[in-house]
């Protein structure tokens, strides 16, 4: 009797995958699975009526990416025809919609489905998932071998933690769940917050509102205006981006007291003072923490100029309570408004919307105590030190390596060890002492509270993360098997022998093209060592203090190359 495919080594069993979230992470995973796997099913649930995640939900005035648009793509699917340096939310969502259509991923996605329950069934080694259709109200039950959380970290609006929020009788909006049907023309608007969203909202609404007040409890570092009228790319520029993708690369600044950090701080302070030289409280808009501790804001100089418009007022305080007609700040002042926009960020506790306790993360992808479960953009992902999407790709590759092992070995469950998560977090805390996210500021990675926890961003650069996650550390995980773990060996037949078009003598080669055997050699090969001219390490020659004369300063602050010294 002839051998069957099931007799071959590493025979693939059918694997069922459920992913929660159809944003940038979820659709990247779908692409990776469709590209490399055949014997699988994938179901993606998303509570929104359309894909896009963050870029579907964020619709506030002026909403745009705060990463240079050419860096906000998948590495294998560039978009050289982005219209501006910082693309608007609609253009970014269009990129993801086109990606889904191009790669036929819509077949996996179930929109308007809110996951309400997920239960691990140990005896069967599977997850039972319940999702409620927000269209019909019916609950759909499904089962999977692998459960993946791709809900992101910016998906739960954080309202101000002060009393009386429900007492306000005017229109109440949140930047993360904005109702774009509200007409702001000739209204008195109060914006609470001085972070990225508030900085985009104020210049967008200032020309149409009667009066705008903005409560800025703490300042942020601002970057030059390169997404205003000077930001639109010409056809020739777009062609140049296609020819020379290296023009889109950039460097991060994330370590305390380095030469690069000090250069960036001096330049941004100098430029801010130049813009606000007639503003009587300029010191209140100069942060006392490292550049990068709190999210650095692109095109912030436009915001600084808007603060000086006649119909704009700045309150350098914090909201302490709300009333039926407005807000009382900590300085005792009452501020009335018709419309209140809370640009107060997100809850980054990483607790899912369906009932689950707080989780202990592992390298952005693992969750202690949750078998056969992974996260995309989970705790300790490098969301502040480089392009987010390349990290998503690396995490998708990492997860797929576990799915591959599950599919080709008799694995019952895979769980990151609790002791490993504890050690990992301890090491992160030690390294974080040297990095900007533990400086004296409130940021999204410590859930908006100074000293409340170890920041949940990656303790290093994005390149550092890519090297750390490229090869799984299998011994950090606890693998349980069904029966004899060596049944993956099959009955002595190779996979090569089961495919009629393979070369049975493939191992005879004309040259040694085998994988490099040391991790360092593999990393340097991946990084194309020797392909670039030598550079001075940990320096950025283009950073220098802004000059005080008007012409030189304008040239400096409108130089998009400055962005290369910061986040992406």
Tab-separated table of C-alpha atoms in Angstrom, residues 68-81 237-250 387 528 532 561 568:
chain	number	residue	atom	x	y	z
A	68	UNK	CA	5.548	60.390	8.168
A	69	UNK	CA	3.119	58.757	5.774
A	70	UNK	CA	5.706	56.793	3.786
A	71	UNK	CA	6.751	55.082	7.001
A	72	UNK	CA	3.152	54.194	7.774
A	73	UNK	CA	2.834	51.308	5.327
A	74	UNK	CA	3.690	47.638	5.346
A	75	UNK	CA	7.297	47.181	4.280
A	76	UNK	CA	6.275	44.941	1.386
A	77	UNK	CA	3.444	47.170	0.141
A	78	UNK	CA	4.671	50.791	-0.092
A	79	UNK	CA	2.481	53.713	-1.111
A	80	UNK	CA	4.717	56.271	-2.834
A	81	UNK	CA	1.751	58.394	-3.928
A	237	UNK	CA	8.723	64.116	-5.490
A	238	UNK	CA	6.476	61.068	-5.611
A	239	UNK	CA	8.555	59.623	-8.453
A	240	UNK	CA	11.694	60.228	-6.399
A	241	UNK	CA	10.201	58.321	-3.465
A	242	UNK	CA	9.536	55.374	-5.789
A	243	UNK	CA	13.126	55.405	-7.075
A	244	UNK	CA	14.803	55.982	-3.706
A	245	UNK	CA	12.937	54.345	-0.829
A	246	UNK	CA	15.881	55.081	1.471
A	247	UNK	CA	14.710	58.709	1.530
A	248	UNK	CA	11.844	57.541	3.736
A	249	UNK	CA	14.055	56.071	6.475
A	250	UNK	CA	14.604	57.777	9.821
A	387	UNK	CA	7.399	52.748	12.569
A	528	UNK	CA	22.474	44.697	4.603
A	532	UNK	CA	25.688	52.085	3.015
A	561	UNK	CA	14.602	66.075	7.997
A	568	UNK	CA	10.091	57.611	12.868
